[in-house]
Amino acid sequence: MSAWHFAHETSEFTGDIAAIRIQERAATGELETWLRQEEGRVLGLVTNGNRAMVMVMNEPDDLGSTL
């Protein structure tokens, strides 16, 4: 299983780092975050600050599943 990366970045991160970065982004008004794996899997997170929706897509044209 490959590591996750923030979209348009190449550095890998841990779950703890991802949580911190997503919180930092939300605090600055960036309420949408996209992560990806090299195999093409994509994870999107949208928040309003209180709630979040997470969508997982197995490939770019996939309809996705929400969590």
CSV table of C-alpha atoms in Angstrom, one decimal:
chain,number,residue,atom,x,y,z
A,1,MET,CA,0.0,0.0,0.0
A,2,SER,CA,1.4,3.4,-0.9
A,3,ALA,CA,1.5,6.5,1.2
A,4,TRP,CA,-0.9,9.4,0.9
A,5,HIS,CA,0.2,12.8,-0.4
A,6,PHE,CA,-1.6,16.1,-0.4
A,7,ALA,CA,-2.6,16.9,-3.9
A,8,HIS,CA,0.2,18.6,-6.0
A,9,GLU,CA,2.8,17.5,-3.4
A,10,THR,CA,5.1,14.6,-3.3
A,11,SER,CA,6.1,14.3,0.3
A,12,GLU,CA,4.5,11.5,2.4
A,13,PHE,CA,3.0,12.2,5.8
A,14,THR,CA,1.6,10.4,8.8
A,15,GLY,CA,-2.1,10.6,10.0
A,16,ASP,CA,-1.1,12.9,12.8
A,17,ILE,CA,0.5,15.3,10.3
A,18,ALA,CA,-2.5,15.1,8.0
A,19,ALA,CA,-4.8,16.0,10.8
A,20,ILE,CA,-2.7,19.0,11.8
A,21,ARG,CA,-2.4,20.3,8.2
A,22,ILE,CA,-6.2,19.9,7.5
A,23,GLN,CA,-6.9,21.8,10.7
A,24,GLU,CA,-4.5,24.5,9.7
A,25,ARG,CA,-6.1,24.8,6.3
A,26,ALA,CA,-9.6,25.0,7.8
A,27,ALA,CA,-8.4,27.8,10.2
A,28,THR,CA,-7.2,29.8,7.2
A,29,GLY,CA,-10.5,29.3,5.3
A,30,GLU,CA,-9.3,26.5,3.0
A,31,LEU,CA,-12.2,24.1,3.7
A,32,GLU,CA,-11.5,21.6,0.9
A,33,THR,CA,-8.5,19.3,1.0
A,34,TRP,CA,-7.6,16.6,-1.6
A,35,LEU,CA,-5.2,13.7,-0.9
A,36,ARG,CA,-3.9,11.1,-3.4
A,37,GLN,CA,-2.0,7.8,-3.7
A,38,GLU,CA,0.3,7.0,-6.5
A,39,GLU,CA,-2.1,4.2,-7.6
A,40,GLY,CA,-4.7,6.8,-8.4
A,41,ARG,CA,-6.9,6.6,-5.3
A,42,VAL,CA,-8.1,10.0,-4.2
A,43,LEU,CA,-9.6,11.2,-0.9
A,44,GLY,CA,-11.5,14.5,-0.7
A,45,LEU,CA,-12.4,16.2,2.5
A,46,VAL,CA,-14.8,19.2,2.7
A,47,THR,CA,-15.7,20.9,6.0
A,48,ASN,CA,-17.6,23.8,7.3
A,49,GLY,CA,-15.6,23.9,10.5
A,50,ASN,CA,-18.1,21.8,12.5
A,51,ARG,CA,-18.8,18.9,10.2
A,52,ALA,CA,-16.9,17.2,7.4
A,53,MET,CA,-17.7,15.0,4.4
A,54,VAL,CA,-15.1,12.6,3.2
A,55,MET,CA,-15.2,11.1,-0.3
A,56,VAL,CA,-13.0,8.3,-1.6
A,57,MET,CA,-12.5,7.6,-5.3
A,58,ASN,CA,-10.6,4.6,-6.6
A,59,GLU,CA,-9.7,6.4,-9.8
A,60,PRO,CA,-10.2,9.8,-11.4
A,61,ASP,CA,-13.6,9.0,-13.1
A,62,ASP,CA,-15.0,7.0,-10.2
A,63,LEU,CA,-18.3,8.2,-8.7
A,64,GLY,CA,-16.8,7.8,-5.3
A,65,SER,CA,-18.1,6.8,-1.9
A,66,THR,CA,-18.8,9.1,1.0
A,67,LEU,CA,-17.9,8.4,4.5
